[in-house]
């Protein structure tokens, strides 16, 4: 049997025009040179996403990594929509909606009806069971996890997670597509948090406990970990960048699915989310981010 490739994938559908969805759209159109249709129920979100991509393209031109002549072709590959009607001819779908199991189940149930049979449906979930998501469809063998890291245009990793029913062909074509996007691929079994967040989120959660218990200030916690362990940013800064709501959602998945008290979300993290202090995206988290 010949090696499976992603060359047949000409058009990628993306669900969600948030930071992750727009980042995935960017690498799909710019690096992988695929046509992309981005779906979001909010036109304002789509408009903001296209504006963000435009800013990234201008930055790439200013740094000499893209030429002005390439920009019209790249923009021509991008299409936006508020319904999945435009997904009738896509060859691959990546869902990048909020980290909510019920929402993802609803989305995949709809995609299963809107997208041609045989098309792979990938989820950018960072912790939710791919096997569970796949059960919302009639094509579980074509459902897979494709966990990009934030910010997508910069971070080199894609963590791929096959569910219990995911076929070897689906895994192979997804790995090839991620490579076409310029990413390095790792594969995780379908366990809560996968590899990245099974390790990362308890680390962040413990840093919040250290803050809550008064062991150190947020600045001392971040500086200690940044300079003491040679990470690019401290855990509290990283949490603000990821989004405290996302961190909490992942910790709740780990706690409920693994049943171990060590994954209990820190009460201070819960309070910050309840206050709407979600990090950089809202202007306040553990740190404040004045509007520019």
PDB file of C-alpha atoms in Angstrom:
ATOM      1  CA  UNK A   1       0.000   0.000   0.000  1.00  0.00           C
ATOM      2  CA  UNK A   2       1.340   3.442  -0.895  1.00  0.00           C
ATOM      3  CA  UNK A   3       2.089   5.932   1.873  1.00  0.00           C
ATOM      4  CA  UNK A   4      -0.868   8.132   2.770  1.00  0.00           C
ATOM      5  CA  UNK A   5      -0.337  11.867   2.223  1.00  0.00           C
ATOM      6  CA  UNK A   6      -2.386  15.029   2.668  1.00  0.00           C
ATOM      7  CA  UNK A   7      -2.035  16.139  -0.964  1.00  0.00           C
ATOM      8  CA  UNK A   8      -5.760  15.611  -1.588  1.00  0.00           C
ATOM      9  CA  UNK A   9      -6.619  18.216   1.060  1.00  0.00           C
ATOM     10  CA  UNK A  10      -7.240  21.393  -0.928  1.00  0.00           C
ATOM     11  CA  UNK A  11      -9.697  23.182   1.381  1.00  0.00           C
ATOM     12  CA  UNK A  12      -9.748  23.245   5.181  1.00  0.00           C
ATOM     13  CA  UNK A  13     -12.781  24.213   7.244  1.00  0.00           C
ATOM     14  CA  UNK A  14     -12.146  25.807  10.629  1.00  0.00           C
ATOM     15  CA  UNK A  15     -14.812  26.186  13.307  1.00  0.00           C
ATOM     16  CA  UNK A  16     -14.180  29.120  15.624  1.00  0.00           C
ATOM     17  CA  UNK A  17     -12.603  32.503  14.910  1.00  0.00           C
ATOM     18  CA  UNK A  18     -10.987  32.971  18.283  1.00  0.00           C
ATOM     19  CA  UNK A  19      -7.246  33.195  18.850  1.00  0.00           C
ATOM     20  CA  UNK A  20      -6.668  29.510  18.173  1.00  0.00           C
ATOM     21  CA  UNK A  21      -8.955  29.205  15.150  1.00  0.00           C
ATOM     22  CA  UNK A  22      -7.470  32.259  13.489  1.00  0.00           C
ATOM     23  CA  UNK A  23      -3.955  31.007  14.177  1.00  0.00           C
ATOM     24  CA  UNK A  24      -4.787  27.655  12.589  1.00  0.00           C
ATOM     25  CA  UNK A  25      -6.307  29.453   9.611  1.00  0.00           C
ATOM     26  CA  UNK A  26      -3.118  31.483   9.251  1.00  0.00           C
ATOM     27  CA  UNK A  27      -0.740  28.509   9.114  1.00  0.00           C
ATOM     28  CA  UNK A  28      -3.164  26.651   6.848  1.00  0.00           C
ATOM     29  CA  UNK A  29      -3.252  29.479   4.299  1.00  0.00           C
ATOM     30  CA  UNK A  30       0.288  30.861   4.621  1.00  0.00           C
ATOM     31  CA  UNK A  31       2.463  27.833   5.375  1.00  0.00           C
ATOM     32  CA  UNK A  32       0.415  24.913   4.026  1.00  0.00           C
ATOM     33  CA  UNK A  33      -0.961  27.059   1.168  1.00  0.00           C
ATOM     34  CA  UNK A  34      -4.454  25.583   1.454  1.00  0.00           C
ATOM     35  CA  UNK A  35      -7.781  27.296   0.863  1.00  0.00           C
ATOM     36  CA  UNK A  36      -9.492  27.986   4.167  1.00  0.00           C
ATOM     37  CA  UNK A  37     -13.060  28.714   5.206  1.00  0.00           C
ATOM     38  CA  UNK A  38     -13.453  30.010   8.769  1.00  0.00           C
ATOM     39  CA  UNK A  39     -16.841  29.584  10.412  1.00  0.00           C
ATOM     40  CA  UNK A  40     -18.035  31.502  13.469  1.00  0.00           C
ATOM     41  CA  UNK A  41     -21.550  32.455  14.519  1.00  0.00           C
ATOM     42  CA  UNK A  42     -20.391  36.021  15.245  1.00  0.00           C
ATOM     43  CA  UNK A  43     -19.546  38.176  12.228  1.00  0.00           C
ATOM     44  CA  UNK A  44     -17.707  40.590  14.528  1.00  0.00           C
ATOM     45  CA  UNK A  45     -15.397  37.758  15.568  1.00  0.00           C
ATOM     46  CA  UNK A  46     -14.718  36.891  11.928  1.00  0.00           C
ATOM     47  CA  UNK A  47     -13.968  40.520  11.046  1.00  0.00           C
ATOM     48  CA  UNK A  48     -11.597  40.790  13.990  1.00  0.00           C
ATOM     49  CA  UNK A  49      -9.897  37.567  12.964  1.00  0.00           C
ATOM     50  CA  UNK A  50      -9.267  38.753   9.415  1.00  0.00           C
ATOM     51  CA  UNK A  51      -7.904  42.030  10.774  1.00  0.00           C
ATOM     52  CA  UNK A  52      -5.545  40.075  13.020  1.00  0.00           C
ATOM     53  CA  UNK A  53      -4.312  37.983  10.076  1.00  0.00           C
ATOM     54  CA  UNK A  54      -3.789  41.156   8.079  1.00  0.00           C
ATOM     55  CA  UNK A  55      -1.592  42.495  10.878  1.00  0.00           C
ATOM     56  CA  UNK A  56       0.453  39.290  10.942  1.00  0.00           C
ATOM     57  CA  UNK A  57       0.966  39.434   7.180  1.00  0.00           C
ATOM     58  CA  UNK A  58       2.161  43.038   7.337  1.00  0.00           C
ATOM     59  CA  UNK A  59       4.600  42.089  10.078  1.00  0.00           C
ATOM     60  CA  UNK A  60       5.946  39.199   7.996  1.00  0.00           C
ATOM     61  CA  UNK A  61       6.438  41.529   5.017  1.00  0.00           C
ATOM     62  CA  UNK A  62       8.249  44.091   7.188  1.00  0.00           C
ATOM     63  CA  UNK A  63      10.602  41.355   8.398  1.00  0.00           C
ATOM     64  CA  UNK A  64      11.239  40.113   4.872  1.00  0.00           C
ATOM     65  CA  UNK A  65       9.703  36.677   5.455  1.00  0.00           C
ATOM     66  CA  UNK A  66       6.930  37.347   2.927  1.00  0.00           C
ATOM     67  CA  UNK A  67       6.840  39.589  -0.128  1.00  0.00           C
ATOM     68  CA  UNK A  68       4.081  42.058  -0.969  1.00  0.00           C
ATOM     69  CA  UNK A  69       3.440  40.044  -4.127  1.00  0.00           C
ATOM     70  CA  UNK A  70       2.414  36.992  -2.057  1.00  0.00           C
ATOM     71  CA  UNK A  71      -0.228  38.784   0.009  1.00  0.00           C
ATOM     72  CA  UNK A  72      -3.099  38.858  -2.549  1.00  0.00           C
ATOM     73  CA  UNK A  73      -2.808  35.100  -3.107  1.00  0.00           C
ATOM     74  CA  UNK A  74      -2.820  34.409   0.629  1.00  0.00           C
ATOM     75  CA  UNK A  75      -5.854  36.614   1.254  1.00  0.00           C
ATOM     76  CA  UNK A  76      -7.560  34.968  -1.706  1.00  0.00           C
ATOM     77  CA  UNK A  77      -7.286  31.626   0.077  1.00  0.00           C
ATOM     78  CA  UNK A  78      -9.277  32.894   3.056  1.00  0.00           C
ATOM     79  CA  UNK A  79     -13.058  32.832   3.259  1.00  0.00           C
ATOM     80  CA  UNK A  80     -15.376  33.458   6.221  1.00  0.00           C
ATOM     81  CA  UNK A  81     -18.913  32.302   6.966  1.00  0.00           C
ATOM     82  CA  UNK A  82     -21.439  32.272   9.814  1.00  0.00           C
ATOM     83  CA  UNK A  83     -22.850  28.854   8.901  1.00  0.00           C
ATOM     84  CA  UNK A  84     -21.454  25.481   7.916  1.00  0.00           C
ATOM     85  CA  UNK A  85     -23.111  25.691   4.484  1.00  0.00           C
ATOM     86  CA  UNK A  86     -19.718  26.550   2.994  1.00  0.00           C
ATOM     87  CA  UNK A  87     -18.275  23.318   4.395  1.00  0.00           C
ATOM     88  CA  UNK A  88     -19.948  21.190   1.735  1.00  0.00           C
ATOM     89  CA  UNK A  89     -16.716  20.940  -0.278  1.00  0.00           C
ATOM     90  CA  UNK A  90     -14.045  20.973   2.422  1.00  0.00           C
ATOM     91  CA  UNK A  91     -11.509  18.141   2.592  1.00  0.00           C
ATOM     92  CA  UNK A  92     -10.590  18.455   6.285  1.00  0.00           C
ATOM     93  CA  UNK A  93     -12.101  20.240   9.305  1.00  0.00           C
ATOM     94  CA  UNK A  94     -10.482  21.589  12.469  1.00  0.00           C
ATOM     95  CA  UNK A  95     -12.783  22.598  15.326  1.00  0.00           C
ATOM     96  CA  UNK A  96     -11.356  25.296  17.606  1.00  0.00           C
ATOM     97  CA  UNK A  97     -14.306  26.292  19.773  1.00  0.00           C
ATOM     98  CA  UNK A  98     -14.453  26.872  23.534  1.00  0.00           C
ATOM     99  CA  UNK A  99     -13.215  24.024  25.747  1.00  0.00           C
ATOM    100  CA  UNK A 100     -16.686  22.771  26.642  1.00  0.00           C
ATOM    101  CA  UNK A 101     -17.658  19.099  26.174  1.00  0.00           C
ATOM    102  CA  UNK A 102     -21.347  19.770  25.475  1.00  0.00           C
ATOM    103  CA  UNK A 103     -20.563  22.485  22.938  1.00  0.00           C
ATOM    104  CA  UNK A 104     -18.043  20.310  21.124  1.00  0.00           C
ATOM    105  CA  UNK A 105     -20.490  17.401  21.012  1.00  0.00           C
ATOM    106  CA  UNK A 106     -23.091  19.677  19.428  1.00  0.00           C
ATOM    107  CA  UNK A 107     -20.600  21.041  16.901  1.00  0.00           C
ATOM    108  CA  UNK A 108     -19.412  17.596  15.835  1.00  0.00           C
ATOM    109  CA  UNK A 109     -22.955  16.332  15.516  1.00  0.00           C
ATOM    110  CA  UNK A 110     -23.642  19.233  13.137  1.00  0.00           C
ATOM    111  CA  UNK A 111     -20.388  18.799  11.227  1.00  0.00           C
ATOM    112  CA  UNK A 112     -21.138  15.121  10.695  1.00  0.00           C
ATOM    113  CA  UNK A 113     -24.261  16.156   8.777  1.00  0.00           C
ATOM    114  CA  UNK A 114     -22.767  19.151   6.942  1.00  0.00           C
ATOM    115  CA  UNK A 115     -19.429  17.728   5.805  1.00  0.00           C
ATOM    116  CA  UNK A 116     -19.032  15.046   3.108  1.00  0.00           C
ATOM    117  CA  UNK A 117     -18.611  11.471   4.268  1.00  0.00           C
ATOM    118  CA  UNK A 118     -14.976  10.471   4.523  1.00  0.00           C
ATOM    119  CA  UNK A 119     -13.724  13.919   5.547  1.00  0.00           C
ATOM    120  CA  UNK A 120     -11.630  13.982   8.729  1.00  0.00           C
ATOM    121  CA  UNK A 121     -13.051  15.985  11.640  1.00  0.00           C
ATOM    122  CA  UNK A 122     -10.274  17.162  13.975  1.00  0.00           C
ATOM    123  CA  UNK A 123     -10.653  18.886  17.332  1.00  0.00           C
ATOM    124  CA  UNK A 124      -8.212  21.370  18.786  1.00  0.00           C
ATOM    125  CA  UNK A 125      -9.327  20.349  22.278  1.00  0.00           C
ATOM    126  CA  UNK A 126      -6.596  20.569  24.885  1.00  0.00           C
ATOM    127  CA  UNK A 127      -8.053  18.042  27.323  1.00  0.00           C
ATOM    128  CA  UNK A 128     -11.434  16.557  26.318  1.00  0.00           C
ATOM    129  CA  UNK A 129     -11.672  12.907  25.279  1.00  0.00           C
ATOM    130  CA  UNK A 130     -11.477  12.444  21.509  1.00  0.00           C
ATOM    131  CA  UNK A 131     -13.327   9.144  21.882  1.00  0.00           C
ATOM    132  CA  UNK A 132     -16.195  10.993  23.593  1.00  0.00           C
ATOM    133  CA  UNK A 133     -16.264  13.719  20.926  1.00  0.00           C
ATOM    134  CA  UNK A 134     -16.233  11.083  18.173  1.00  0.00           C
ATOM    135  CA  UNK A 135     -19.283   9.377  19.673  1.00  0.00           C
ATOM    136  CA  UNK A 136     -21.343  12.402  18.585  1.00  0.00           C
ATOM    137  CA  UNK A 137     -20.747  11.440  14.940  1.00  0.00           C
ATOM    138  CA  UNK A 138     -21.380   8.536  12.605  1.00  0.00           C
ATOM    139  CA  UNK A 139     -17.703   8.551  11.559  1.00  0.00           C
ATOM    140  CA  UNK A 140     -15.687   7.931  14.743  1.00  0.00           C
ATOM    141  CA  UNK A 141     -12.888   6.445  12.635  1.00  0.00           C
ATOM    142  CA  UNK A 142     -12.483   9.879  11.006  1.00  0.00           C
ATOM    143  CA  UNK A 143     -12.342  11.904  14.252  1.00  0.00           C
ATOM    144  CA  UNK A 144      -9.000  12.892  15.798  1.00  0.00           C
ATOM    145  CA  UNK A 145      -7.430  15.415  18.147  1.00  0.00           C
ATOM    146  CA  UNK A 146      -5.151  18.057  16.661  1.00  0.00           C
ATOM    147  CA  UNK A 147      -3.961  20.135  19.599  1.00  0.00           C
ATOM    148  CA  UNK A 148      -2.131  23.260  18.443  1.00  0.00           C
ATOM    149  CA  UNK A 149      -0.149  25.399  20.869  1.00  0.00           C
ATOM    150  CA  UNK A 150      -0.759  29.109  21.413  1.00  0.00           C
ATOM    151  CA  UNK A 151       0.230  31.277  19.559  1.00  0.00           C
ATOM    152  CA  UNK A 152      -0.227  28.932  16.620  1.00  0.00           C
ATOM    153  CA  UNK A 153       1.882  30.859  14.052  1.00  0.00           C
ATOM    154  CA  UNK A 154       4.869  30.773  16.435  1.00  0.00           C
ATOM    155  CA  UNK A 155       4.679  27.496  18.369  1.00  0.00           C
ATOM    156  CA  UNK A 156       6.137  24.541  16.486  1.00  0.00           C
ATOM    157  CA  UNK A 157       4.254  21.687  18.145  1.00  0.00           C
ATOM    158  CA  UNK A 158       1.017  19.918  17.259  1.00  0.00           C
ATOM    159  CA  UNK A 159      -0.040  17.179  19.649  1.00  0.00           C
ATOM    160  CA  UNK A 160      -2.112  14.590  17.774  1.00  0.00           C
ATOM    161  CA  UNK A 161      -4.528  12.374  19.674  1.00  0.00           C
ATOM    162  CA  UNK A 162      -6.285   9.402  18.056  1.00  0.00           C
ATOM    163  CA  UNK A 163      -9.457   8.219  19.772  1.00  0.00           C
ATOM    164  CA  UNK A 164     -10.163   4.566  20.406  1.00  0.00           C
ATOM    165  CA  UNK A 165     -11.891   4.242  16.999  1.00  0.00           C
ATOM    166  CA  UNK A 166      -9.612   6.552  14.961  1.00  0.00           C
ATOM    167  CA  UNK A 167      -8.277   4.731  11.905  1.00  0.00           C
ATOM    168  CA  UNK A 168      -4.572   4.489  11.032  1.00  0.00           C
ATOM    169  CA  UNK A 169      -5.330   6.332   7.755  1.00  0.00           C
ATOM    170  CA  UNK A 170      -6.873   9.254   9.670  1.00  0.00           C
ATOM    171  CA  UNK A 171      -3.833   9.444  11.928  1.00  0.00           C
ATOM    172  CA  UNK A 172      -1.459   9.334   8.957  1.00  0.00           C
ATOM    173  CA  UNK A 173      -3.191  12.052   6.930  1.00  0.00           C
ATOM    174  CA  UNK A 174      -3.458  14.316   9.996  1.00  0.00           C
ATOM    175  CA  UNK A 175       0.235  13.935  10.731  1.00  0.00           C
ATOM    176  CA  UNK A 176       1.060  14.832   7.117  1.00  0.00           C
ATOM    177  CA  UNK A 177      -1.185  17.899   7.178  1.00  0.00           C
ATOM    178  CA  UNK A 178       0.387  19.129  10.419  1.00  0.00           C
ATOM    179  CA  UNK A 179       3.793  18.721   8.790  1.00  0.00           C
ATOM    180  CA  UNK A 180       2.581  20.722   5.778  1.00  0.00           C
ATOM    181  CA  UNK A 181       1.707  23.486   8.257  1.00  0.00           C
ATOM    182  CA  UNK A 182       5.341  23.540   9.361  1.00  0.00           C
ATOM    183  CA  UNK A 183       4.704  21.785  12.663  1.00  0.00           C
ATOM    184  CA  UNK A 184       6.559  19.106  14.585  1.00  0.00           C
ATOM    185  CA  UNK A 185       4.190  16.321  15.601  1.00  0.00           C
ATOM    186  CA  UNK A 186       3.905  14.269  18.773  1.00  0.00           C
ATOM    187  CA  UNK A 187       1.246  11.640  19.410  1.00  0.00           C
ATOM    188  CA  UNK A 188      -0.596  11.125  22.684  1.00  0.00           C
ATOM    189  CA  UNK A 189      -2.988   8.428  23.776  1.00  0.00           C
ATOM    190  CA  UNK A 190      -6.526   9.591  24.540  1.00  0.00           C
ATOM    191  CA  UNK A 191      -6.226  10.229  28.271  1.00  0.00           C
ATOM    192  CA  UNK A 192      -7.352  13.393  30.108  1.00  0.00           C
ATOM    193  CA  UNK A 193      -5.053  16.327  29.380  1.00  0.00           C
ATOM    194  CA  UNK A 194      -3.017  14.256  26.890  1.00  0.00           C
ATOM    195  CA  UNK A 195       0.724  14.882  27.292  1.00  0.00           C
ATOM    196  CA  UNK A 196       1.067  18.665  27.290  1.00  0.00           C
ATOM    197  CA  UNK A 197      -1.684  19.682  29.690  1.00  0.00           C
ATOM    198  CA  UNK A 198      -1.408  16.620  31.918  1.00  0.00           C
ATOM    199  CA  UNK A 199       1.988  18.072  32.859  1.00  0.00           C
ATOM    200  CA  UNK A 200       1.548  21.816  32.294  1.00  0.00           C
ATOM    201  CA  UNK A 201      -1.770  22.568  33.992  1.00  0.00           C
ATOM    202  CA  UNK A 202      -0.958  21.017  37.402  1.00  0.00           C
ATOM    203  CA  UNK A 203       2.252  23.077  37.304  1.00  0.00           C
ATOM    204  CA  UNK A 204       0.267  26.278  36.709  1.00  0.00           C
ATOM    205  CA  UNK A 205      -2.369  25.269  39.262  1.00  0.00           C
ATOM    206  CA  UNK A 206       0.333  24.664  41.889  1.00  0.00           C
ATOM    207  CA  UNK A 207       1.796  28.106  41.175  1.00  0.00           C
ATOM    208  CA  UNK A 208      -1.643  29.609  41.926  1.00  0.00           C
ATOM    209  CA  UNK A 209      -1.722  27.674  45.215  1.00  0.00           C
ATOM    210  CA  UNK A 210       1.731  29.062  46.064  1.00  0.00           C
ATOM    211  CA  UNK A 211       0.375  32.568  45.409  1.00  0.00           C
ATOM    212  CA  UNK A 212      -2.824  31.973  47.391  1.00  0.00           C
ATOM    213  CA  UNK A 213      -0.905  30.602  50.370  1.00  0.00           C
ATOM    214  CA  UNK A 214       1.434  33.597  50.418  1.00  0.00           C
ATOM    215  CA  UNK A 215       4.601  31.618  49.777  1.00  0.00           C
ATOM    216  CA  UNK A 216       5.685  34.330  47.349  1.00  0.00           C
ATOM    217  CA  UNK A 217       4.448  37.260  45.308  1.00  0.00           C
ATOM    218  CA  UNK A 218       3.383  36.719  41.720  1.00  0.00           C
ATOM    219  CA  UNK A 219       6.549  38.454  40.572  1.00  0.00           C
ATOM    220  CA  UNK A 220       8.779  36.268  42.736  1.00  0.00           C
ATOM    221  CA  UNK A 221       6.982  33.102  41.674  1.00  0.00           C
ATOM    222  CA  UNK A 222       7.370  33.916  37.988  1.00  0.00           C
ATOM    223  CA  UNK A 223      10.953  35.135  38.276  1.00  0.00           C
ATOM    224  CA  UNK A 224      11.980  32.064  40.288  1.00  0.00           C
ATOM    225  CA  UNK A 225      10.599  29.670  37.684  1.00  0.00           C
ATOM    226  CA  UNK A 226      11.747  31.713  34.692  1.00  0.00           C
ATOM    227  CA  UNK A 227      15.344  32.170  35.787  1.00  0.00           C
ATOM    228  CA  UNK A 228      15.600  29.066  37.950  1.00  0.00           C
ATOM    229  CA  UNK A 229      14.302  26.577  35.385  1.00  0.00           C
ATOM    230  CA  UNK A 230      15.084  28.445  32.144  1.00  0.00           C
ATOM    231  CA  UNK A 231      11.471  28.631  30.894  1.00  0.00           C
ATOM    232  CA  UNK A 232      10.536  31.595  28.659  1.00  0.00           C
ATOM    233  CA  UNK A 233       7.880  32.903  31.052  1.00  0.00           C
ATOM    234  CA  UNK A 234       6.704  32.230  34.578  1.00  0.00           C
ATOM    235  CA  UNK A 235       3.618  30.077  35.275  1.00  0.00           C
ATOM    236  CA  UNK A 236       1.307  32.935  36.254  1.00  0.00           C
ATOM    237  CA  UNK A 237       2.232  34.988  33.194  1.00  0.00           C
ATOM    238  CA  UNK A 238       1.706  31.883  31.084  1.00  0.00           C
ATOM    239  CA  UNK A 239      -1.707  31.303  32.681  1.00  0.00           C
ATOM    240  CA  UNK A 240      -2.711  34.869  31.798  1.00  0.00           C
ATOM    241  CA  UNK A 241      -1.585  34.267  28.232  1.00  0.00           C
ATOM    242  CA  UNK A 242      -3.473  30.968  27.905  1.00  0.00           C
ATOM    243  CA  UNK A 243      -6.603  32.320  29.607  1.00  0.00           C
ATOM    244  CA  UNK A 244      -7.531  31.511  33.198  1.00  0.00           C
ATOM    245  CA  UNK A 245     -10.900  30.163  32.075  1.00  0.00           C
ATOM    246  CA  UNK A 246      -9.144  27.677  29.811  1.00  0.00           C
ATOM    247  CA  UNK A 247      -6.757  26.662  32.604  1.00  0.00           C
ATOM    248  CA  UNK A 248      -9.705  26.117  34.957  1.00  0.00           C
ATOM    249  CA  UNK A 249     -11.657  24.121  32.372  1.00  0.00           C
ATOM    250  CA  UNK A 250      -8.690  21.797  31.832  1.00  0.00           C
ATOM    251  CA  UNK A 251      -8.084  21.352  35.561  1.00  0.00           C
ATOM    252  CA  UNK A 252     -11.753  20.431  35.995  1.00  0.00           C
ATOM    253  CA  UNK A 253     -11.432  17.794  33.278  1.00  0.00           C
ATOM    254  CA  UNK A 254      -8.313  16.351  34.924  1.00  0.00           C
ATOM    255  CA  UNK A 255      -9.943  16.377  38.363  1.00  0.00           C
ATOM    256  CA  UNK A 256     -13.231  14.821  37.273  1.00  0.00           C
ATOM    257  CA  UNK A 257     -11.795  12.269  34.847  1.00  0.00           C
ATOM    258  CA  UNK A 258      -8.784  11.116  36.866  1.00  0.00           C
ATOM    259  CA  UNK A 259     -10.409  11.450  40.296  1.00  0.00           C
ATOM    260  CA  UNK A 260      -7.204  12.418  42.076  1.00  0.00           C
ATOM    261  CA  UNK A 261      -7.236  15.288  44.611  1.00  0.00           C
ATOM    262  CA  UNK A 262      -3.903  16.527  43.286  1.00  0.00           C
ATOM    263  CA  UNK A 263      -5.796  17.897  40.267  1.00  0.00           C
ATOM    264  CA  UNK A 264      -8.241  19.950  42.378  1.00  0.00           C
ATOM    265  CA  UNK A 265      -8.457  23.452  40.871  1.00  0.00           C
ATOM    266  CA  UNK A 266      -7.058  26.118  43.177  1.00  0.00           C
ATOM    267  CA  UNK A 267      -9.856  28.208  44.793  1.00  0.00           C
ATOM    268  CA  UNK A 268      -8.020  31.395  43.831  1.00  0.00           C
ATOM    269  CA  UNK A 269      -8.074  30.350  40.171  1.00  0.00           C
ATOM    270  CA  UNK A 270     -11.821  29.745  40.453  1.00  0.00           C
ATOM    271  CA  UNK A 271     -12.326  33.177  42.067  1.00  0.00           C
ATOM    272  CA  UNK A 272     -10.405  34.951  39.318  1.00  0.00           C
ATOM    273  CA  UNK A 273     -12.493  33.256  36.638  1.00  0.00           C
ATOM    274  CA  UNK A 274     -15.714  34.074  38.526  1.00  0.00           C
ATOM    275  CA  UNK A 275     -14.581  37.712  38.643  1.00  0.00           C
ATOM    276  CA  UNK A 276     -14.049  37.755  34.889  1.00  0.00           C
ATOM    277  CA  UNK A 277     -10.296  38.206  35.338  1.00  0.00           C
ATOM    278  CA  UNK A 278      -9.340  35.793  32.589  1.00  0.00           C
ATOM    279  CA  UNK A 279      -5.903  37.102  31.722  1.00  0.00           C
ATOM    280  CA  UNK A 280      -4.516  39.061  28.830  1.00  0.00           C
ATOM    281  CA  UNK A 281      -7.679  38.739  26.699  1.00  0.00           C
ATOM    282  CA  UNK A 282      -9.765  40.627  29.280  1.00  0.00           C
ATOM    283  CA  UNK A 283      -7.061  43.065  30.365  1.00  0.00           C
ATOM    284  CA  UNK A 284      -6.659  41.548  33.803  1.00  0.00           C
ATOM    285  CA  UNK A 285      -5.606  38.224  35.267  1.00  0.00           C
ATOM    286  CA  UNK A 286      -2.776  37.757  37.723  1.00  0.00           C
ATOM    287  CA  UNK A 287      -1.347  40.847  36.050  1.00  0.00           C
ATOM    288  CA  UNK A 288      -3.010  43.859  34.424  1.00  0.00           C
ATOM    289  CA  UNK A 289      -2.768  44.545  30.698  1.00  0.00           C
ATOM    290  CA  UNK A 290      -3.691  48.149  29.834  1.00  0.00           C
ATOM    291  CA  UNK A 291      -5.461  48.614  26.529  1.00  0.00           C
ATOM    292  CA  UNK A 292      -3.167  49.940  23.803  1.00  0.00           C
TER     293      UNK A 292
END
